[in-house]
Short mmCIF file of C-alpha atoms and ligand atoms in Angstrom, two decimals:
data_model
loop_
_atom_site.label_atom_id
_atom_site.label_comp_id
_atom_site.label_asym_id
_atom_site.label_seq_id
_atom_site.Cartn_x
_atom_site.Cartn_y
_atom_site.Cartn_z
CA MET A 180 24.20 -3.52 0.36
CA GLY A 181 22.23 -0.36 -0.25
CA ASN A 182 18.98 0.84 1.20
CA GLU A 183 15.72 -0.63 0.02
CA THR A 184 13.19 1.74 -1.53
CA LEU A 185 9.72 0.81 -2.71
CA MET A 186 7.69 2.57 -5.40
CA GLN A 187 3.93 2.31 -5.85
CA TYR A 188 3.90 2.00 -9.63
CA PHE A 189 0.42 3.38 -10.45
CA GLU A 190 -2.05 6.09 -9.58
CA TRP A 191 -5.84 5.95 -9.83
CA TYR A 192 -6.26 7.90 -13.08
CA LEU A 193 -3.72 6.19 -15.31
CA PRO A 194 -5.03 6.18 -18.88
CA ALA A 195 -7.07 3.03 -19.56
CA ASP A 196 -5.11 2.35 -22.74
CA GLY A 197 -3.69 -1.07 -21.92
CA GLY A 198 -0.18 0.34 -22.09
CA HIS A 199 0.87 0.45 -18.43
CA TRP A 200 2.73 -2.88 -18.32
CA ARG A 201 4.67 -1.94 -21.45
CA ARG A 202 5.61 1.45 -20.00
CA CYS A 203 6.56 -0.20 -16.72
CA ALA A 204 8.90 -2.63 -18.51
CA ALA A 205 10.52 0.24 -20.40
CA ALA A 206 11.03 2.24 -17.20
CA ALA A 207 12.63 -0.58 -15.22
CA PRO A 208 16.31 0.29 -15.85
CA ALA A 209 15.75 3.97 -15.05
CA LEU A 210 13.93 3.09 -11.83
CA ALA A 211 16.80 0.87 -10.74
CA ALA A 212 19.32 3.60 -11.54
CA GLN A 213 17.26 5.94 -9.38
CA GLY A 214 17.58 3.61 -6.38
CA ILE A 215 14.20 1.87 -6.54
CA THR A 216 14.66 -1.71 -5.32
CA ALA A 217 11.04 -2.91 -5.34
CA VAL A 218 7.75 -1.92 -6.95
CA TRP A 219 4.15 -2.42 -5.87
CA LEU A 220 2.13 -3.13 -9.02
CA PRO A 221 -1.65 -2.64 -9.26
CA PRO A 222 -4.09 -5.61 -9.13
CA ALA A 223 -3.38 -7.49 -12.35
CA TYR A 224 -6.51 -9.61 -12.66
CA LYS A 225 -9.76 -8.97 -14.48
CA GLY A 226 -12.15 -6.69 -12.59
CA ALA A 227 -15.87 -6.26 -13.08
CA GLY A 228 -15.14 -3.08 -15.04
CA GLY A 229 -13.00 -4.94 -17.58
CA ALA A 230 -10.46 -2.73 -19.35
CA GLN A 231 -11.58 0.29 -17.30
CA ASP A 232 -11.19 -1.37 -13.90
CA VAL A 233 -8.39 -0.10 -11.65
CA GLY A 234 -8.37 -3.66 -10.30
CA TYR A 235 -10.10 -3.61 -6.93
CA ALA A 236 -13.50 -4.76 -8.21
CA VAL A 237 -12.13 -8.31 -8.49
CA TYR A 238 -13.87 -10.68 -10.87
CA ASP A 239 -11.46 -13.47 -11.87
CA THR A 240 -8.06 -13.71 -10.22
CA TYR A 241 -6.90 -16.29 -12.80
CA ASP A 242 -7.47 -13.86 -15.67
CA LEU A 243 -4.36 -11.70 -15.90
CA GLY A 244 -5.47 -10.25 -19.24
CA GLU A 245 -5.82 -13.52 -21.13
CA PHE A 246 -9.52 -14.28 -21.55
CA ASP A 247 -12.38 -12.43 -23.20
CA GLN A 248 -14.25 -11.61 -20.03
CA LYS A 249 -15.99 -8.39 -18.95
CA GLY A 250 -15.76 -6.99 -22.44
CA SER A 251 -12.06 -7.35 -23.11
CA VAL A 252 -9.06 -9.64 -23.07
CA ALA A 253 -6.61 -7.11 -21.62
CA THR A 254 -6.99 -5.44 -18.24
CA LYS A 255 -6.63 -1.68 -17.83
CA TYR A 256 -2.87 -2.25 -17.76
CA GLY A 257 -2.38 -4.67 -20.66
CA THR A 258 -2.31 -8.38 -21.39
CA ARG A 259 -1.04 -11.32 -19.36
CA GLN A 260 1.97 -11.58 -21.66
CA GLU A 261 2.80 -7.90 -21.19
CA TYR A 262 2.41 -8.27 -17.42
CA LEU A 263 4.84 -11.17 -17.33
CA GLU A 264 7.25 -9.23 -19.55
CA ALA A 265 7.09 -6.22 -17.22
CA ILE A 266 7.93 -8.45 -14.25
CA ALA A 267 10.80 -9.99 -16.20
CA ALA A 268 12.13 -6.51 -17.09
CA LEU A 269 11.90 -5.41 -13.45
CA HIS A 270 13.71 -8.55 -12.32
CA ALA A 271 16.37 -8.06 -14.97
CA ALA A 272 16.94 -4.57 -13.54
CA GLY A 273 17.28 -6.06 -10.04
CA ILE A 274 13.91 -4.79 -8.84
CA GLN A 275 11.61 -6.92 -6.67
CA VAL A 276 7.92 -7.13 -7.57
CA TYR A 277 5.08 -6.93 -5.04
CA PRO A 278 1.67 -7.29 -6.71
CA ASP A 279 -1.48 -5.91 -5.14
CA ILE A 280 -3.56 -8.80 -3.76
CA VAL A 281 -7.30 -8.25 -3.22
CA LEU A 282 -8.92 -11.20 -1.46
CA ASN A 283 -11.72 -9.58 0.55
CA HIS A 284 -14.47 -9.56 -2.06
CA ARG A 285 -15.65 -10.52 -5.55
CA ILE A 286 -17.71 -8.35 -7.88
CA GLY A 287 -19.39 -8.89 -11.24
CA ALA A 288 -20.86 -12.37 -10.70
CA ASP A 289 -21.97 -14.43 -13.69
CA GLY A 290 -25.32 -15.22 -12.15
CA THR A 291 -27.63 -14.98 -9.18
CA GLU A 292 -28.83 -17.40 -6.53
CA GLN A 293 -31.84 -17.39 -4.22
CA VAL A 294 -30.36 -17.10 -0.75
CA THR A 295 -31.92 -16.82 2.69
CA ALA A 296 -30.43 -13.78 4.39
CA GLU A 297 -30.92 -11.39 7.27
CA GLU A 298 -30.25 -7.70 7.13
CA SER A 299 -27.48 -6.32 9.35
CA ASP A 300 -27.66 -2.87 10.88
CA ALA A 301 -25.24 -0.84 8.74
CA LYS A 302 -23.93 1.03 11.79
CA ASN A 303 -23.73 -2.06 14.01
CA ARG A 304 -23.20 -5.08 11.81
CA SER A 305 -23.43 -7.51 14.73
CA ARG A 306 -27.11 -6.60 15.02
CA GLU A 307 -29.73 -8.19 12.80
CA ILE A 308 -32.61 -5.90 11.94
CA SER A 309 -34.84 -8.20 9.92
CA GLY A 310 -36.10 -11.72 9.98
CA ALA A 311 -34.94 -14.27 7.43
CA GLU A 312 -35.95 -13.35 3.89
CA THR A 313 -35.11 -14.72 0.48
CA ILE A 314 -32.97 -12.44 -1.63
CA THR A 315 -31.55 -12.73 -5.11
CA ALA A 316 -27.80 -12.44 -4.71
CA TYR A 317 -25.02 -12.04 -7.29
CA THR A 318 -22.89 -14.89 -5.99
CA ARG A 319 -22.39 -17.35 -8.88
CA PHE A 320 -18.95 -17.05 -10.44
CA ASP A 321 -18.51 -19.66 -13.21
CA PHE A 322 -16.03 -17.79 -15.44
CA PRO A 323 -17.49 -19.10 -18.75
CA GLY A 324 -14.98 -17.01 -20.68
CA ARG A 325 -12.07 -18.88 -19.09
CA GLY A 326 -13.60 -22.33 -19.51
CA GLY A 327 -11.88 -23.99 -16.55
CA LYS A 328 -8.29 -23.20 -17.56
CA TYR A 329 -5.91 -23.12 -14.55
CA SER A 330 -8.77 -23.94 -12.15
CA ASP A 331 -12.25 -25.41 -12.28
CA PHE A 332 -13.23 -23.82 -8.97
CA ARG A 333 -16.62 -22.14 -9.16
CA TRP A 334 -17.91 -19.81 -6.48
CA ASN A 335 -21.40 -19.89 -5.02
CA TRP A 336 -23.14 -18.25 -2.09
CA ARG A 337 -21.75 -20.75 0.41
CA HIS A 338 -18.28 -19.25 -0.17
CA PHE A 339 -19.46 -15.81 0.92
CA ASP A 340 -20.78 -14.26 4.12
CA GLY A 341 -23.03 -11.72 2.47
CA VAL A 342 -23.75 -9.11 -0.18
CA ASP A 343 -25.20 -5.61 -0.30
CA TRP A 344 -27.75 -5.98 -3.11
CA ASP A 345 -31.01 -7.87 -3.52
CA ALA A 346 -31.43 -8.02 -7.29
CA ALA A 347 -35.09 -9.06 -7.09
CA LYS A 348 -36.25 -6.18 -4.94
CA ARG A 349 -33.53 -3.89 -6.28
CA ARG A 350 -32.72 -3.04 -2.70
CA SER A 351 -29.38 -2.07 -1.18
CA ALA A 352 -28.64 -3.21 2.38
CA ILE A 353 -26.09 -5.31 4.20
CA PHE A 354 -27.38 -8.87 3.88
CA GLN A 355 -25.81 -11.65 5.92
CA PHE A 356 -26.45 -15.14 4.58
CA ASP A 357 -28.37 -17.63 6.66
CA GLY A 358 -26.11 -19.71 8.88
CA LYS A 359 -23.20 -17.31 8.49
CA GLU A 360 -21.57 -14.91 10.92
CA TRP A 361 -19.45 -11.94 10.00
CA ASP A 362 -15.90 -13.08 10.63
CA ALA A 363 -14.29 -12.21 13.96
CA GLY A 364 -10.79 -10.71 14.02
CA VAL A 365 -11.70 -7.76 11.80
CA ASP A 366 -11.84 -4.02 12.47
CA THR A 367 -14.50 -2.99 15.00
CA GLU A 368 -15.75 0.07 13.12
CA ASN A 369 -19.51 -0.31 12.46
CA GLY A 370 -19.55 -3.02 15.10
CA ASN A 371 -17.87 -5.49 12.74
CA TYR A 372 -16.16 -4.32 9.55
CA ASP A 373 -15.89 -7.73 7.81
CA TYR A 374 -18.19 -6.51 5.06
CA LEU A 375 -16.74 -3.89 2.71
CA MET A 376 -18.29 -4.42 -0.74
CA GLY A 377 -19.46 -6.94 -3.31
CA ALA A 378 -19.70 -10.60 -2.33
CA ASP A 379 -17.66 -10.87 0.88
CA LEU A 380 -15.48 -13.98 1.07
CA ASP A 381 -16.12 -16.30 4.03
CA MET A 382 -12.62 -17.02 5.32
CA GLY A 383 -14.21 -19.44 7.78
CA ASN A 384 -15.12 -21.78 4.90
CA PRO A 385 -12.34 -24.38 4.39
CA GLU A 386 -13.12 -24.56 0.64
CA VAL A 387 -12.38 -20.83 0.37
CA VAL A 388 -9.12 -21.08 2.29
CA ALA A 389 -8.00 -24.08 0.20
CA GLU A 390 -8.86 -22.32 -3.06
CA LEU A 391 -6.96 -19.17 -2.03
CA ASP A 392 -3.97 -21.37 -1.17
CA ARG A 393 -4.11 -23.01 -4.60
CA TRP A 394 -4.50 -19.65 -6.30
CA GLY A 395 -1.62 -18.14 -4.32
CA SER A 396 0.72 -20.94 -5.39
CA TRP A 397 -0.45 -20.65 -8.99
CA TYR A 398 0.04 -16.90 -8.94
CA LEU A 399 3.57 -17.13 -7.55
CA GLU A 400 4.56 -19.81 -10.04
CA THR A 401 3.00 -17.91 -12.94
CA THR A 402 4.38 -14.47 -12.17
CA GLY A 403 7.52 -15.02 -10.11
CA ALA A 404 6.38 -12.29 -7.72
CA ASP A 405 8.62 -11.63 -4.72
CA GLY A 406 6.01 -10.53 -2.19
CA PHE A 407 2.65 -8.84 -1.79
CA ARG A 408 0.78 -5.67 -1.06
CA LEU A 409 -2.33 -6.93 0.73
CA ASP A 410 -5.53 -4.97 0.23
CA ALA A 411 -8.17 -4.21 2.86
CA VAL A 412 -6.68 -6.36 5.62
CA LYS A 413 -8.89 -4.77 8.28
CA HIS A 414 -11.90 -6.38 6.57
CA ILE A 415 -10.39 -9.90 6.69
CA ARG A 416 -10.02 -12.02 9.81
CA SER A 417 -6.53 -11.47 11.15
CA ASP A 418 -5.57 -15.15 11.30
CA PHE A 419 -6.28 -15.68 7.60
CA PHE A 420 -3.09 -14.04 6.33
CA THR A 421 -1.04 -15.63 9.10
CA GLY A 422 -1.86 -19.02 7.61
CA TRP A 423 -1.95 -18.03 3.94
CA LEU A 424 1.45 -16.30 4.01
CA SER A 425 3.04 -18.99 6.12
CA ARG A 426 1.94 -21.77 3.74
CA LEU A 427 3.03 -19.82 0.64
CA ARG A 428 6.40 -18.98 2.20
CA GLN A 429 6.86 -22.65 2.93
CA THR A 430 5.82 -23.98 -0.48
CA SER A 431 7.62 -21.29 -2.49
CA GLY A 432 10.76 -21.24 -0.35
CA LYS A 433 10.78 -17.44 -0.69
CA PRO A 434 10.68 -14.90 2.17
CA LEU A 435 7.72 -13.16 0.44
CA PHE A 436 7.81 -9.68 1.93
CA ALA A 437 4.25 -8.52 2.62
CA VAL A 438 2.75 -5.15 3.51
CA GLY A 439 -0.86 -4.79 4.55
CA GLU A 440 -3.24 -1.91 4.01
CA TYR A 441 -4.88 -1.43 7.41
CA TRP A 442 -6.41 1.96 6.81
CA LYS A 443 -6.74 3.49 10.25
CA ASP A 444 -5.13 6.56 11.79
CA ASP A 445 -4.70 4.81 15.10
CA LEU A 446 -1.45 3.30 16.29
CA PRO A 447 -2.88 1.02 19.01
CA THR A 448 -5.14 -0.61 16.40
CA LEU A 449 -2.20 -1.20 14.05
CA LEU A 450 -0.08 -2.64 16.86
CA SER A 451 -2.94 -4.94 17.91
CA TYR A 452 -3.27 -6.15 14.35
CA LEU A 453 0.46 -6.93 14.12
CA ASP A 454 0.07 -8.96 17.31
CA ALA A 455 -3.08 -10.67 16.07
CA CYS A 456 -1.52 -11.66 12.74
CA ARG A 457 1.67 -12.66 14.55
CA ASP A 458 3.83 -10.14 12.71
CA CYS A 459 3.23 -11.97 9.44
CA MET A 460 3.36 -8.70 7.50
CA SER A 461 4.46 -5.07 7.64
CA LEU A 462 1.83 -2.32 7.61
CA PHE A 463 1.56 1.01 5.86
CA ASP A 464 2.20 3.81 8.34
CA VAL A 465 -1.22 5.45 8.06
CA PRO A 466 -0.76 7.63 11.18
CA LEU A 467 2.44 9.10 9.71
CA HIS A 468 0.60 9.91 6.48
CA PHE A 469 -1.98 11.86 8.48
CA ASN A 470 0.71 13.69 10.47
CA LEU A 471 2.33 14.73 7.18
CA TYR A 472 -1.07 15.69 5.76
CA ASN A 473 -1.99 17.77 8.81
CA ALA A 474 1.42 19.46 8.88
CA SER A 475 1.04 20.35 5.20
CA ARG A 476 -2.35 21.93 5.91
CA SER A 477 -1.35 23.92 8.99
CA GLY A 478 0.37 26.86 7.32
CA GLY A 479 3.45 26.59 9.49
CA ASN A 480 1.57 26.13 12.74
CA TYR A 481 2.15 22.39 13.09
CA ASP A 482 4.34 21.47 16.05
CA MET A 483 7.08 19.66 14.19
CA ARG A 484 8.35 18.15 17.45
CA THR A 485 5.32 15.83 17.23
CA ILE A 486 5.64 14.79 13.57
CA LEU A 487 6.44 11.18 14.55
CA ASP A 488 4.02 10.97 17.47
CA GLY A 489 1.65 8.02 17.25
CA THR A 490 3.35 6.58 14.16
CA LEU A 491 4.37 3.05 13.30
CA LEU A 492 7.77 4.47 12.31
CA ALA A 493 8.35 5.49 15.93
CA ALA A 494 6.74 2.42 17.55
CA ARG A 495 7.62 -0.44 15.18
CA PRO A 496 10.11 0.83 12.57
CA ASP A 497 10.87 -2.78 11.61
CA ARG A 498 7.24 -3.20 10.43
CA ALA A 499 6.61 0.30 9.04
CA VAL A 500 6.17 0.97 5.34
CA THR A 501 6.21 4.76 5.22
CA PHE A 502 4.55 6.76 2.47
CA VAL A 503 3.49 10.31 1.70
CA ASP A 504 0.45 9.63 -0.52
CA ASN A 505 -1.14 6.81 -2.52
CA HIS A 506 -3.91 6.00 -5.02
CA ASP A 507 -6.56 6.34 -2.30
CA THR A 508 -5.35 9.63 -0.81
CA GLN A 509 -4.97 11.41 -4.16
CA PRO A 510 -7.56 14.08 -5.02
CA GLY A 511 -10.94 12.67 -6.06
CA GLN A 512 -10.51 9.35 -4.24
CA ALA A 513 -12.36 7.88 -1.28
CA LEU A 514 -9.71 8.59 1.33
CA ALA A 515 -8.53 11.88 -0.21
CA SER A 516 -6.01 13.46 2.14
CA TRP A 517 -3.41 14.82 -0.27
CA VAL A 518 -0.25 16.27 1.22
CA ASP A 519 0.11 19.85 -0.05
CA GLY A 520 2.72 20.39 -2.74
CA TRP A 521 4.95 22.77 -0.74
CA PHE A 522 5.41 20.07 1.91
CA LYS A 523 6.19 17.14 -0.41
CA SER A 524 9.98 17.52 -0.35
CA ILE A 525 9.94 17.85 3.44
CA ALA A 526 7.75 14.75 3.75
CA TYR A 527 9.93 12.71 1.38
CA ALA A 528 13.09 13.80 3.18
CA LEU A 529 11.55 12.45 6.36
CA ILE A 530 10.57 9.03 5.01
CA LEU A 531 13.60 8.55 2.74
CA LEU A 532 16.35 9.78 5.05
CA TRP A 533 15.15 8.97 8.57
CA GLY A 534 17.19 5.79 8.54
CA GLU A 535 14.36 3.45 9.56
CA GLY A 536 11.16 2.22 7.95
CA LEU A 537 10.74 1.04 4.34
CA PRO A 538 9.72 4.13 2.32
CA CYS A 539 7.29 3.88 -0.60
CA VAL A 540 7.39 6.57 -3.29
CA PHE A 541 4.04 7.27 -4.97
CA TYR A 542 3.85 7.13 -8.77
CA GLY A 543 1.72 10.30 -8.73
CA ASP A 544 4.50 12.17 -6.93
CA TRP A 545 7.20 10.85 -9.24
CA TYR A 546 5.39 11.30 -12.57
CA GLY A 547 2.63 13.77 -11.62
CA ILE A 548 -1.13 13.28 -12.05
CA PRO A 549 -2.26 14.81 -15.36
CA HIS A 550 -5.93 14.09 -14.49
CA ASP A 551 -5.72 16.72 -11.74
CA ASN A 552 -2.98 18.94 -13.18
CA ILE A 553 -0.61 17.84 -10.45
CA ASN A 554 3.05 18.20 -11.34
CA PRO A 555 5.79 15.76 -10.34
CA VAL A 556 7.52 16.62 -7.06
CA GLY A 557 10.54 17.21 -9.24
CA GLY A 558 14.27 17.44 -8.76
CA ASP A 559 14.33 17.29 -4.98
CA LEU A 560 12.78 13.82 -4.98
CA ALA A 561 15.40 12.46 -7.37
CA VAL A 562 18.14 13.96 -5.19
CA LEU A 563 16.63 12.53 -2.02
CA LEU A 564 16.43 9.06 -3.61
CA ARG A 565 20.07 9.23 -4.62
CA VAL A 566 21.13 10.43 -1.17
CA ARG A 567 19.12 7.60 0.40
CA ALA A 568 20.75 5.00 -1.81
CA GLU A 569 24.32 6.22 -1.27
CA ARG A 570 24.46 8.09 2.05
CA ALA A 571 21.63 7.19 4.43
CA PHE A 572 23.49 4.82 6.75
CA GLY A 573 24.67 4.70 10.34
CA ALA A 574 23.45 5.88 13.72
CA ARG A 575 20.90 8.66 13.96
CA ARG A 576 20.97 11.74 16.18
CA ALA A 577 17.57 13.45 16.23
CA TYR A 578 16.84 17.09 17.04
CA LEU A 579 13.05 17.21 17.21
CA ASP A 580 13.29 20.15 19.61
CA ASP A 581 11.54 23.12 18.02
CA PRO A 582 7.94 23.71 16.85
CA ASN A 583 9.19 24.80 13.41
CA VAL A 584 12.79 23.81 12.76
CA ILE A 585 13.73 20.18 13.32
CA GLY A 586 16.59 18.07 12.07
CA TRP A 587 18.57 14.87 12.37
CA THR A 588 21.85 13.39 11.28
CA LEU A 589 22.94 9.94 10.17
CA GLU A 590 26.52 9.22 11.07
CA GLY A 591 27.37 6.99 8.10
CA ASP A 592 29.26 3.70 8.36
CA ASP A 593 32.44 2.01 7.17
CA ALA A 594 30.65 -0.11 4.58
CA HIS A 595 29.59 2.98 2.63
CA PRO A 596 32.50 5.41 2.17
CA GLY A 597 31.43 9.05 2.35
CA SER A 598 28.08 8.12 3.86
CA GLY A 599 26.31 10.14 6.52
CA LEU A 600 24.04 13.15 6.16
CA ALA A 601 22.37 16.02 7.95
CA VAL A 602 18.77 17.09 7.40
CA ILE A 603 17.21 20.34 8.63
CA LEU A 604 13.69 21.40 7.76
CA SER A 605 11.07 23.94 8.74
CA ASP A 606 7.32 24.15 8.30
CA GLY A 607 7.44 27.82 9.34
CA ALA A 608 10.16 30.46 9.29
CA GLY A 609 13.73 29.62 8.38
CA GLY A 610 16.25 28.89 11.10
CA GLN A 611 19.43 27.23 12.26
CA LYS A 612 20.39 24.27 14.36
CA GLN A 613 23.59 22.98 15.87
CA MET A 614 23.85 19.26 15.04
CA THR A 615 26.48 16.56 15.37
CA LEU A 616 27.52 13.78 13.01
CA GLY A 617 30.18 12.43 15.35
CA PRO A 618 34.00 12.42 15.32
CA ARG A 619 34.03 10.27 12.15
CA HIS A 620 33.44 13.52 10.27
CA ALA A 621 35.66 15.92 12.29
CA GLY A 622 36.87 18.73 10.04
CA ALA A 623 34.87 17.50 7.01
CA THR A 624 32.95 19.81 4.70
CA PHE A 625 29.23 19.17 4.22
CA ALA A 626 27.35 20.87 1.37
CA PRO A 627 23.59 21.16 0.84
CA VAL A 628 22.11 19.21 -2.08
CA THR A 629 18.57 20.52 -1.64
CA GLY A 630 17.28 23.91 -0.50
CA GLY A 631 20.25 26.06 -1.58
CA GLY A 632 22.69 27.64 0.87
CA SER A 633 26.39 27.20 1.40
CA ALA A 634 28.62 24.46 2.74
CA VAL A 635 29.64 24.12 6.38
CA VAL A 636 32.86 22.81 7.93
CA LEU A 637 32.41 20.49 10.90
CA ASP A 638 34.47 21.10 14.05
CA GLU A 639 36.67 18.53 15.80
CA THR A 640 33.60 16.85 17.35
CA GLY A 641 31.89 16.58 13.97
CA SER A 642 29.40 19.36 14.76
CA ALA A 643 28.28 22.43 12.86
CA THR A 644 25.44 24.92 12.60
CA PHE A 645 23.12 23.97 9.76
CA SER A 646 20.46 26.30 8.38
CA VAL A 647 17.28 26.17 6.33
CA GLU A 648 14.93 28.59 4.58
CA GLY A 649 11.30 28.86 5.65
CA GLY A 650 8.99 26.01 4.53
CA ASP A 651 11.85 24.04 3.06
CA VAL A 652 14.28 21.19 3.66
CA ARG A 653 18.04 21.23 3.33
CA VAL A 654 20.00 17.98 3.09
CA TYR A 655 23.78 18.14 3.61
CA ILE A 656 26.23 15.48 2.45
CA ARG A 657 29.98 15.19 2.75
CA VAL A 658 32.01 16.61 -0.15
CA1 LIG B 792 -17.55 -16.21 8.14
CA1 LIG B 793 -14.47 -9.38 4.61
#
């Protein structure tokens, strides 16, 4: 068995031409040949923005580009049929499919209701700052364009905890509905971070939980998805996904890999969440992203000995999905924290060749981002993917012992002939490092496949002096 490698198969500014699913299907064989074993696809259901919606402004989760709703049949990415064909093409290429699942909120309601609500203090949501008032809330979702196909469930204000818009007074505030509490078991920023946007689902309402169970089963049966990328988990009570995933794993009989987006650069918070949700999912390694980002912005002055400090990869490698950038960190987006171009190969070497964690390659790094004139990372990334697939096995020896030049080796194993590798990188000046791959490789020749330079011959203990240019990464494999 080879190494698993995930790819996030979209960026924010993909052209809204309805062609993404078709292009994804066409790319499937090439992705598999490159060593990609699973893809994270964008939200596939109709958003409030119709054919322009990236997918996070969720309107109707049963409309995968099939019904004339929000101004179009297709989503930004294509039609339901094209979506199902893309998944079939990915499966035919041996690639697993993890769709993006957005359950926190709904946007683009079909109608309003008069609801009694109290205003929450935006900075401390547990605090009410008004008496009860009647607001006009966008909370009726009837889906007239779908006409009850697949489900006759209709949403009303009782299924939500609150909204941020009073349509009658045209006033924006955080309104909590009468008789509701913001859910516990969410992030504590702003006192209680249950509310993010739109009409916030009340996961304490049994009708909501039952409907999301029905929808989850329908979605799995319809699409054949193999797992999930779960959006905005810090805004959803932590026990919700424990139950939802457990029931879907049981009814589908599939392991259903899941990775949650808990966007916080704070390891203790991520570890607490894993405990609270009883390890029901992996999490994106947000702290590692910020270490990579900061290193890329430090002009060589980052202490590379600390690059893994405070990361999920160091603390819980079994639950870490590592990544360099994503659709939220790319330029122009809400969480923009784009890793500088010169550092991309170094960052990808770290996540792809470390030997632990499930790495996720960003579409915008693989294909570039024309919207912002960002070029693909290029040849190094393809080489690193190939090395990961064929060579990145066995025990690791780490040399995180210098502020600039760090390295590690993977010893390789018997199941993968010729496997094993050495990585040396620097965020500052070039340098050298004595590293060992173990007696398995005594006398072998290792040649660099990135970063130039010449081959080295290992001594009888399997050691050699490896070198790297300034601000670069050199990966050596056995020849
Ligand atoms: Ca609630
Ligand atoms: Ca919420």
